[in-house]
Amino acid sequence: MGIQISPSILSADFARLADEIAAISSAADWVHVDVMDNHFVPNLTLGLPVVEALLKHSALPIDCHLMIEDPDRWAPAYAEAGAGSVTIHVEAAKAPVRTLRTIRAAGARAGLALNPATPVEAYSDLLGEVDMLLLMTVEPGFGGQKFLDVVLPKIRRAREMIDGRDLPLWLQIDGGVDSETIERAAEAGADVFVAGNAVYGGTDPDQAVRNLRAQAEKAAGAPGKAFGFGRGH
Ligand code: DX5
Ligand code: ZN
């Protein structure tokens, strides 16, 4: 699949969301929508009615990141509404296998998200149930935070697990991705990059996406990294 960029509208103008999605539509692969409930994270954003409205106006598939309590109850509705991808947090799910299967059965890609302190090894057996593993590179809740380099070894280990078992899933990272950090995340093995502030903080969102993609592709393709010598070394 190669490198994919999923800009987060958390950093966009919430009064003009359809226009803000149009502003990334020629360069981005997905639009990342952060659903926050003020319980799982200390911030409140939007929910299903807004996602349903955006689905009617988005030329891009929607990548729903649910930072909410009780995703087992709420996630299936986002998939049924037509989101292309629905990601739940393992820290919040009580029945992740059932919920991931329900998301897939509704026709969406099923994503599993891990906070920075959550070990990936504990979920090794679940990777066959997911289409995308999301490793948070900030503590979830807010845009514009600093990238946590402490997560880089986990990205490398996740990449080894995925490649070692030849699993088809994508490895997404989210938080603090910008022109200064995307290369080392790509070298470590991430292939789907969420970026909020780095895309919507400037004047040309589409161009910001193109620049980030070029950087990630260069870093992922660097000889001695992605081609069999171990990424990130
Ligand atoms: C944070 C959200 C992110 C956020 C990223 O909890 O999940 O998607 O929008 O924003 P930046 O790229 O600005 O760190
Ligand atoms: Zn997110």
PDB file of C-alpha atoms and ligand atoms in Angstrom:
ATOM      1  CA  MET A   1       0.000   0.000   0.000  1.00  0.00           C
ATOM      2  CA  GLY A   2       2.925   2.325   0.591  1.00  0.00           C
ATOM      3  CA  ILE A   3       2.827   5.506   2.614  1.00  0.00           C
ATOM      4  CA  GLN A   4      -0.577   7.014   3.446  1.00  0.00           C
ATOM      5  CA  ILE A   5      -1.426  10.374   4.998  1.00  0.00           C
ATOM      6  CA  SER A   6      -4.549  10.886   7.102  1.00  0.00           C
ATOM      7  CA  PRO A   7      -4.909  14.561   8.095  1.00  0.00           C
ATOM      8  CA  SER A   8      -6.755  15.174  11.362  1.00  0.00           C
ATOM      9  CA  ILE A   9      -9.539  17.746  11.238  1.00  0.00           C
ATOM     10  CA  LEU A  10      -9.051  18.314  14.968  1.00  0.00           C
ATOM     11  CA  SER A  11      -6.782  21.187  13.913  1.00  0.00           C
ATOM     12  CA  ALA A  12      -9.198  22.443  11.225  1.00  0.00           C
ATOM     13  CA  ASP A  13     -11.864  25.144  11.497  1.00  0.00           C
ATOM     14  CA  PHE A  14     -14.841  23.295  12.998  1.00  0.00           C
ATOM     15  CA  ALA A  15     -17.254  25.877  11.550  1.00  0.00           C
ATOM     16  CA  ARG A  16     -16.164  24.928   8.002  1.00  0.00           C
ATOM     17  CA  LEU A  17     -15.449  21.209   8.148  1.00  0.00           C
ATOM     18  CA  ALA A  18     -16.640  20.328   4.630  1.00  0.00           C
ATOM     19  CA  ASP A  19     -14.392  23.042   3.152  1.00  0.00           C
ATOM     20  CA  GLU A  20     -11.505  21.928   5.331  1.00  0.00           C
ATOM     21  CA  ILE A  21     -11.851  18.364   4.030  1.00  0.00           C
ATOM     22  CA  ALA A  22     -11.982  19.683   0.468  1.00  0.00           C
ATOM     23  CA  ALA A  23      -8.686  21.479   1.185  1.00  0.00           C
ATOM     24  CA  ILE A  24      -6.859  18.141   1.581  1.00  0.00           C
ATOM     25  CA  SER A  25      -8.826  16.091  -0.934  1.00  0.00           C
ATOM     26  CA  SER A  26      -6.377  16.172  -3.823  1.00  0.00           C
ATOM     27  CA  ALA A  27      -3.382  15.026  -1.742  1.00  0.00           C
ATOM     28  CA  ALA A  28      -4.597  12.996   1.257  1.00  0.00           C
ATOM     29  CA  ASP A  29      -5.609   9.324   1.410  1.00  0.00           C
ATOM     30  CA  TRP A  30      -8.037   9.607   4.315  1.00  0.00           C
ATOM     31  CA  VAL A  31      -9.584  12.195   6.582  1.00  0.00           C
ATOM     32  CA  HIS A  32      -8.946  11.410  10.252  1.00  0.00           C
ATOM     33  CA  VAL A  33     -11.839  12.273  12.569  1.00  0.00           C
ATOM     34  CA  ASP A  34     -11.126  12.338  16.308  1.00  0.00           C
ATOM     35  CA  VAL A  35     -14.147  11.394  18.404  1.00  0.00           C
ATOM     36  CA  MET A  36     -13.593  12.338  22.069  1.00  0.00           C
ATOM     37  CA  ASP A  37     -16.073  11.903  24.907  1.00  0.00           C
ATOM     38  CA  ASN A  38     -14.500  13.835  27.808  1.00  0.00           C
ATOM     39  CA  HIS A  39     -14.226  10.548  29.740  1.00  0.00           C
ATOM     40  CA  PHE A  40     -11.626   8.389  28.006  1.00  0.00           C
ATOM     41  CA  VAL A  41      -9.736  11.625  27.266  1.00  0.00           C
ATOM     42  CA  PRO A  42     -10.108  15.062  28.887  1.00  0.00           C
ATOM     43  CA  ASN A  43     -11.568  16.710  25.791  1.00  0.00           C
ATOM     44  CA  LEU A  44     -14.865  16.712  23.908  1.00  0.00           C
ATOM     45  CA  THR A  45     -15.173  16.939  20.124  1.00  0.00           C
ATOM     46  CA  LEU A  46     -17.919  15.402  18.008  1.00  0.00           C
ATOM     47  CA  GLY A  47     -19.878  12.207  17.544  1.00  0.00           C
ATOM     48  CA  LEU A  48     -21.908  10.117  15.149  1.00  0.00           C
ATOM     49  CA  PRO A  49     -24.286  12.835  13.819  1.00  0.00           C
ATOM     50  CA  VAL A  50     -21.345  14.964  12.691  1.00  0.00           C
ATOM     51  CA  VAL A  51     -19.568  11.959  11.157  1.00  0.00           C
ATOM     52  CA  GLU A  52     -22.782  11.089   9.274  1.00  0.00           C
ATOM     53  CA  ALA A  53     -22.951  14.654   7.953  1.00  0.00           C
ATOM     54  CA  LEU A  54     -19.278  14.627   6.927  1.00  0.00           C
ATOM     55  CA  LEU A  55     -19.699  11.327   5.087  1.00  0.00           C
ATOM     56  CA  LYS A  56     -22.134  13.077   2.732  1.00  0.00           C
ATOM     57  CA  HIS A  57     -19.643  15.822   1.946  1.00  0.00           C
ATOM     58  CA  SER A  58     -16.268  14.079   1.937  1.00  0.00           C
ATOM     59  CA  ALA A  59     -14.537  12.921  -1.214  1.00  0.00           C
ATOM     60  CA  LEU A  60     -12.117  11.019   1.017  1.00  0.00           C
ATOM     61  CA  PRO A  61     -12.853   7.926   3.108  1.00  0.00           C
ATOM     62  CA  ILE A  62     -13.228   8.693   6.814  1.00  0.00           C
ATOM     63  CA  ASP A  63     -10.767   7.288   9.338  1.00  0.00           C
ATOM     64  CA  CYS A  64     -12.640   7.405  12.674  1.00  0.00           C
ATOM     65  CA  HIS A  65     -10.476   7.405  15.802  1.00  0.00           C
ATOM     66  CA  LEU A  66     -12.723   6.728  18.772  1.00  0.00           C
ATOM     67  CA  MET A  67     -11.221   8.067  21.994  1.00  0.00           C
ATOM     68  CA  ILE A  68     -14.263   7.119  24.032  1.00  0.00           C
ATOM     69  CA  GLU A  69     -15.363   4.873  26.851  1.00  0.00           C
ATOM     70  CA  ASP A  70     -17.448   1.857  25.909  1.00  0.00           C
ATOM     71  CA  PRO A  71     -16.365   1.568  22.247  1.00  0.00           C
ATOM     72  CA  ASP A  72     -17.978  -1.887  22.232  1.00  0.00           C
ATOM     73  CA  ARG A  73     -21.319  -0.119  22.352  1.00  0.00           C
ATOM     74  CA  TRP A  74     -20.624   2.823  20.028  1.00  0.00           C
ATOM     75  CA  ALA A  75     -18.095   1.712  17.387  1.00  0.00           C
ATOM     76  CA  PRO A  76     -20.361  -0.467  15.208  1.00  0.00           C
ATOM     77  CA  ALA A  77     -22.615   2.502  14.376  1.00  0.00           C
ATOM     78  CA  TYR A  78     -19.699   4.417  12.843  1.00  0.00           C
ATOM     79  CA  ALA A  79     -18.943   1.441  10.594  1.00  0.00           C
ATOM     80  CA  GLU A  80     -22.617   1.038   9.678  1.00  0.00           C
ATOM     81  CA  ALA A  81     -22.800   4.759   8.851  1.00  0.00           C
ATOM     82  CA  GLY A  82     -20.102   4.256   6.210  1.00  0.00           C
ATOM     83  CA  ALA A  83     -16.782   5.170   7.814  1.00  0.00           C
ATOM     84  CA  GLY A  84     -13.971   3.490   5.875  1.00  0.00           C
ATOM     85  CA  SER A  85     -12.022   2.712   9.023  1.00  0.00           C
ATOM     86  CA  VAL A  86     -13.043   2.609  12.684  1.00  0.00           C
ATOM     87  CA  THR A  87     -10.367   2.471  15.388  1.00  0.00           C
ATOM     88  CA  ILE A  88     -11.064   1.606  19.025  1.00  0.00           C
ATOM     89  CA  HIS A  89      -8.717   1.924  21.997  1.00  0.00           C
ATOM     90  CA  VAL A  90      -7.694  -1.320  23.630  1.00  0.00           C
ATOM     91  CA  GLU A  91      -7.580   0.476  27.005  1.00  0.00           C
ATOM     92  CA  ALA A  92     -11.316   1.212  26.713  1.00  0.00           C
ATOM     93  CA  ALA A  93     -12.665  -1.915  25.025  1.00  0.00           C
ATOM     94  CA  LYS A  94     -14.059  -4.710  27.168  1.00  0.00           C
ATOM     95  CA  ALA A  95     -14.607  -7.110  24.266  1.00  0.00           C
ATOM     96  CA  PRO A  96     -12.145  -5.967  21.590  1.00  0.00           C
ATOM     97  CA  VAL A  97     -12.300  -9.150  19.502  1.00  0.00           C
ATOM     98  CA  ARG A  98     -16.071  -9.028  19.257  1.00  0.00           C
ATOM     99  CA  THR A  99     -16.082  -5.314  18.505  1.00  0.00           C
ATOM    100  CA  LEU A 100     -13.342  -5.576  15.863  1.00  0.00           C
ATOM    101  CA  ARG A 101     -15.263  -8.378  14.182  1.00  0.00           C
ATOM    102  CA  THR A 102     -18.463  -6.332  14.276  1.00  0.00           C
ATOM    103  CA  ILE A 103     -16.687  -3.385  12.643  1.00  0.00           C
ATOM    104  CA  ARG A 104     -15.373  -5.638   9.869  1.00  0.00           C
ATOM    105  CA  ALA A 105     -18.749  -7.289   9.390  1.00  0.00           C
ATOM    106  CA  ALA A 106     -20.256  -3.838   8.839  1.00  0.00           C
ATOM    107  CA  GLY A 107     -17.809  -3.299   5.979  1.00  0.00           C
ATOM    108  CA  ALA A 108     -15.223  -1.016   7.575  1.00  0.00           C
ATOM    109  CA  ARG A 109     -11.558  -1.599   8.272  1.00  0.00           C
ATOM    110  CA  ALA A 110     -11.050  -2.411  11.948  1.00  0.00           C
ATOM    111  CA  GLY A 111      -8.390  -0.473  13.857  1.00  0.00           C
ATOM    112  CA  LEU A 112      -6.899  -1.084  17.290  1.00  0.00           C
ATOM    113  CA  ALA A 113      -5.214   1.835  19.090  1.00  0.00           C
ATOM    114  CA  LEU A 114      -2.626   1.679  21.856  1.00  0.00           C
ATOM    115  CA  ASN A 115      -1.646   4.587  24.099  1.00  0.00           C
ATOM    116  CA  PRO A 116       2.075   5.334  24.513  1.00  0.00           C
ATOM    117  CA  ALA A 117       2.404   3.251  27.709  1.00  0.00           C
ATOM    118  CA  THR A 118       0.430   0.247  26.434  1.00  0.00           C
ATOM    119  CA  PRO A 119       2.722  -2.600  25.340  1.00  0.00           C
ATOM    120  CA  VAL A 120       2.165  -4.009  21.877  1.00  0.00           C
ATOM    121  CA  GLU A 121       3.364  -7.514  22.785  1.00  0.00           C
ATOM    122  CA  ALA A 122       0.257  -8.085  24.922  1.00  0.00           C
ATOM    123  CA  TYR A 123      -1.902  -7.789  21.804  1.00  0.00           C
ATOM    124  CA  SER A 124       0.199  -9.903  19.467  1.00  0.00           C
ATOM    125  CA  ASP A 125      -2.456 -12.610  19.244  1.00  0.00           C
ATOM    126  CA  LEU A 126      -5.109 -10.064  18.224  1.00  0.00           C
ATOM    127  CA  LEU A 127      -3.267  -8.720  15.188  1.00  0.00           C
ATOM    128  CA  GLY A 128      -5.053 -11.121  12.843  1.00  0.00           C
ATOM    129  CA  GLU A 129      -8.305  -9.438  13.891  1.00  0.00           C
ATOM    130  CA  VAL A 130      -7.236  -5.944  12.854  1.00  0.00           C
ATOM    131  CA  ASP A 131      -6.682  -4.082   9.601  1.00  0.00           C
ATOM    132  CA  MET A 132      -4.737  -1.248  11.207  1.00  0.00           C
ATOM    133  CA  LEU A 133      -2.704  -0.955  14.397  1.00  0.00           C
ATOM    134  CA  LEU A 134      -2.538   2.627  15.728  1.00  0.00           C
ATOM    135  CA  LEU A 135       0.359   3.457  18.017  1.00  0.00           C
ATOM    136  CA  MET A 136      -0.272   6.816  19.687  1.00  0.00           C
ATOM    137  CA  THR A 137       2.796   9.043  19.656  1.00  0.00           C
ATOM    138  CA  VAL A 138       1.225  11.488  22.145  1.00  0.00           C
ATOM    139  CA  GLU A 139      -1.118  10.936  25.055  1.00  0.00           C
ATOM    140  CA  PRO A 140      -4.502  11.221  23.314  1.00  0.00           C
ATOM    141  CA  GLY A 141      -6.797  14.189  23.809  1.00  0.00           C
ATOM    142  CA  PHE A 142      -5.315  17.217  22.091  1.00  0.00           C
ATOM    143  CA  GLY A 143      -3.715  18.321  18.854  1.00  0.00           C
ATOM    144  CA  GLY A 144      -0.439  20.181  18.676  1.00  0.00           C
ATOM    145  CA  GLN A 145       1.445  18.095  21.259  1.00  0.00           C
ATOM    146  CA  LYS A 146       5.076  17.084  21.016  1.00  0.00           C
ATOM    147  CA  PHE A 147       5.943  13.756  19.377  1.00  0.00           C
ATOM    148  CA  LEU A 148       6.997  11.159  21.972  1.00  0.00           C
ATOM    149  CA  ASP A 149      10.256   9.576  20.849  1.00  0.00           C
ATOM    150  CA  VAL A 150       9.815   7.021  23.619  1.00  0.00           C
ATOM    151  CA  VAL A 151       7.325   5.245  21.308  1.00  0.00           C
ATOM    152  CA  LEU A 152       9.861   4.689  18.487  1.00  0.00           C
ATOM    153  CA  PRO A 153      11.147   1.319  19.790  1.00  0.00           C
ATOM    154  CA  LYS A 154       7.542   0.083  20.014  1.00  0.00           C
ATOM    155  CA  ILE A 155       6.964   1.110  16.385  1.00  0.00           C
ATOM    156  CA  ARG A 156      10.037  -0.926  15.402  1.00  0.00           C
ATOM    157  CA  ARG A 157       8.877  -3.947  17.400  1.00  0.00           C
ATOM    158  CA  ALA A 158       5.376  -3.723  15.917  1.00  0.00           C
ATOM    159  CA  ARG A 159       6.859  -3.559  12.413  1.00  0.00           C
ATOM    160  CA  GLU A 160       8.913  -6.676  13.134  1.00  0.00           C
ATOM    161  CA  MET A 161       5.808  -8.506  14.407  1.00  0.00           C
ATOM    162  CA  ILE A 162       3.810  -7.514  11.318  1.00  0.00           C
ATOM    163  CA  ASP A 163       6.516  -8.358   8.772  1.00  0.00           C
ATOM    164  CA  GLY A 164       7.613 -11.490  10.623  1.00  0.00           C
ATOM    165  CA  ARG A 165       4.133 -12.951  10.356  1.00  0.00           C
ATOM    166  CA  ASP A 166       3.438 -11.407   6.962  1.00  0.00           C
ATOM    167  CA  LEU A 167       0.290  -9.752   8.286  1.00  0.00           C
ATOM    168  CA  PRO A 168      -1.546  -7.406   5.912  1.00  0.00           C
ATOM    169  CA  LEU A 169      -2.296  -4.721   8.488  1.00  0.00           C
ATOM    170  CA  TRP A 170      -1.283  -1.073   8.297  1.00  0.00           C
ATOM    171  CA  LEU A 171       0.757   0.585  11.061  1.00  0.00           C
ATOM    172  CA  GLN A 172      -0.554   4.055  11.844  1.00  0.00           C
ATOM    173  CA  ILE A 173       0.926   6.656  14.155  1.00  0.00           C
ATOM    174  CA  ASP A 174      -0.914   9.680  15.533  1.00  0.00           C
ATOM    175  CA  GLY A 175       0.375  12.693  17.434  1.00  0.00           C
ATOM    176  CA  GLY A 176       3.126  15.232  16.877  1.00  0.00           C
ATOM    177  CA  VAL A 177       3.765  14.146  13.285  1.00  0.00           C
ATOM    178  CA  ASP A 178       5.421  16.987  11.363  1.00  0.00           C
ATOM    179  CA  SER A 179       8.332  17.691   9.038  1.00  0.00           C
ATOM    180  CA  GLU A 180      10.752  17.253  11.927  1.00  0.00           C
ATOM    181  CA  THR A 181       9.443  13.885  13.200  1.00  0.00           C
ATOM    182  CA  ILE A 182       7.886  12.006  10.261  1.00  0.00           C
ATOM    183  CA  GLU A 183      11.164  10.671   8.910  1.00  0.00           C
ATOM    184  CA  ARG A 184      12.187   8.836  12.054  1.00  0.00           C
ATOM    185  CA  ALA A 185       8.692   7.395  12.443  1.00  0.00           C
ATOM    186  CA  ALA A 186       8.790   6.167   8.826  1.00  0.00           C
ATOM    187  CA  GLU A 187      12.258   4.697   9.348  1.00  0.00           C
ATOM    188  CA  ALA A 188      10.924   2.860  12.412  1.00  0.00           C
ATOM    189  CA  GLY A 189       8.242   1.272  10.220  1.00  0.00           C
ATOM    190  CA  ALA A 190       5.029   3.323  10.394  1.00  0.00           C
ATOM    191  CA  ASP A 191       3.168   3.539   7.082  1.00  0.00           C
ATOM    192  CA  VAL A 192       0.019   5.571   7.842  1.00  0.00           C
ATOM    193  CA  PHE A 193       0.576   9.028   9.297  1.00  0.00           C
ATOM    194  CA  VAL A 194      -2.029  11.171  11.039  1.00  0.00           C
ATOM    195  CA  ALA A 195      -1.147  14.860  11.079  1.00  0.00           C
ATOM    196  CA  GLY A 196      -3.301  17.676  12.424  1.00  0.00           C
ATOM    197  CA  ASN A 197      -1.333  20.779  13.207  1.00  0.00           C
ATOM    198  CA  ALA A 198       1.284  20.087  10.524  1.00  0.00           C
ATOM    199  CA  VAL A 199      -1.436  20.052   7.845  1.00  0.00           C
ATOM    200  CA  TYR A 200      -3.986  22.596   9.041  1.00  0.00           C
ATOM    201  CA  GLY A 201      -1.604  24.939  10.885  1.00  0.00           C
ATOM    202  CA  GLY A 202      -0.310  26.443   7.630  1.00  0.00           C
ATOM    203  CA  THR A 203      -1.858  28.091   4.589  1.00  0.00           C
ATOM    204  CA  ASP A 204      -1.834  25.199   2.063  1.00  0.00           C
ATOM    205  CA  PRO A 205      -3.088  21.912   3.563  1.00  0.00           C
ATOM    206  CA  ASP A 206      -2.847  19.919   0.310  1.00  0.00           C
ATOM    207  CA  GLN A 207       0.773  20.975  -0.169  1.00  0.00           C
ATOM    208  CA  ALA A 208       1.589  20.165   3.457  1.00  0.00           C
ATOM    209  CA  VAL A 209       0.268  16.635   2.836  1.00  0.00           C
ATOM    210  CA  ARG A 210       2.421  16.282  -0.300  1.00  0.00           C
ATOM    211  CA  ASN A 211       5.510  17.430   1.590  1.00  0.00           C
ATOM    212  CA  LEU A 212       4.918  15.014   4.479  1.00  0.00           C
ATOM    213  CA  ARG A 213       4.338  12.126   2.073  1.00  0.00           C
ATOM    214  CA  ALA A 214       7.561  12.867   0.181  1.00  0.00           C
ATOM    215  CA  GLN A 215       9.534  12.926   3.420  1.00  0.00           C
ATOM    216  CA  ALA A 216       8.018   9.665   4.661  1.00  0.00           C
ATOM    217  CA  GLU A 217       8.534   7.916   1.327  1.00  0.00           C
ATOM    218  CA  LYS A 218      12.157   8.975   1.239  1.00  0.00           C
ATOM    219  CA  ALA A 219      12.776   7.800   4.811  1.00  0.00           C
ATOM    220  CA  ALA A 220      10.939   4.489   4.351  1.00  0.00           C
ATOM    221  CA  GLY A 221      12.746   3.788   1.103  1.00  0.00           C
ATOM    222  CA  ALA A 222      16.213   4.664   2.323  1.00  0.00           C
ATOM    223  CA  PRO A 223      18.667   1.833   1.556  1.00  0.00           C
ATOM    224  CA  GLY A 224      19.535  -0.144   4.648  1.00  0.00           C
ATOM    225  CA  LYS A 225      16.239   0.715   6.295  1.00  0.00           C
ATOM    226  CA  ALA A 226      13.089  -0.582   4.627  1.00  0.00           C
ATOM    227  CA  PHE A 227      14.869  -3.042   2.369  1.00  0.00           C
ATOM    228  CA  GLY A 228      15.753  -5.884   4.613  1.00  0.00           C
ATOM    229  CA  PHE A 229      18.466  -4.522   6.846  1.00  0.00           C
ATOM    230  CA  GLY A 230      16.115  -3.650   9.686  1.00  0.00           C
ATOM    231  CA  ARG A 231      14.272  -0.370   9.753  1.00  0.00           C
ATOM    232  CA  GLY A 232      15.525   2.460  11.890  1.00  0.00           C
ATOM    233  CA  HIS A 233      19.032   1.195  12.442  1.00  0.00           C
TER     234      HIS A 233
HETATM  235  C1  DX5 B   1      -4.832  13.430  19.512  1.00  0.00           C
HETATM  236  C2  DX5 B   1      -5.557  13.041  18.247  1.00  0.00           C
HETATM  237  C3  DX5 B   1      -4.804  13.362  17.034  1.00  0.00           C
HETATM  238  C4  DX5 B   1      -4.507  14.822  16.842  1.00  0.00           C
HETATM  239  C5  DX5 B   1      -3.147  14.903  16.249  1.00  0.00           C
HETATM  240  O1  DX5 B   1      -5.385  12.800  20.603  1.00  0.00           O
HETATM  241  O2  DX5 B   1      -5.846  11.651  18.235  1.00  0.00           O
HETATM  242  O3  DX5 B   1      -5.408  12.814  15.878  1.00  0.00           O
HETATM  243  O4  DX5 B   1      -5.408  15.490  16.024  1.00  0.00           O
HETATM  244  O5  DX5 B   1      -2.798  16.238  16.144  1.00  0.00           O
HETATM  245  P1  DX5 B   1      -1.299  16.704  15.863  1.00  0.00           P
HETATM  246  O6  DX5 B   1      -0.897  16.127  14.539  1.00  0.00           O
HETATM  247  O7  DX5 B   1      -1.406  18.192  15.843  1.00  0.00           O
HETATM  248  O8  DX5 B   1      -0.441  16.180  16.979  1.00  0.00           O
HETATM  249 ZN    ZN B   2      -6.459  10.781  16.271  1.00  0.00          ZN
END
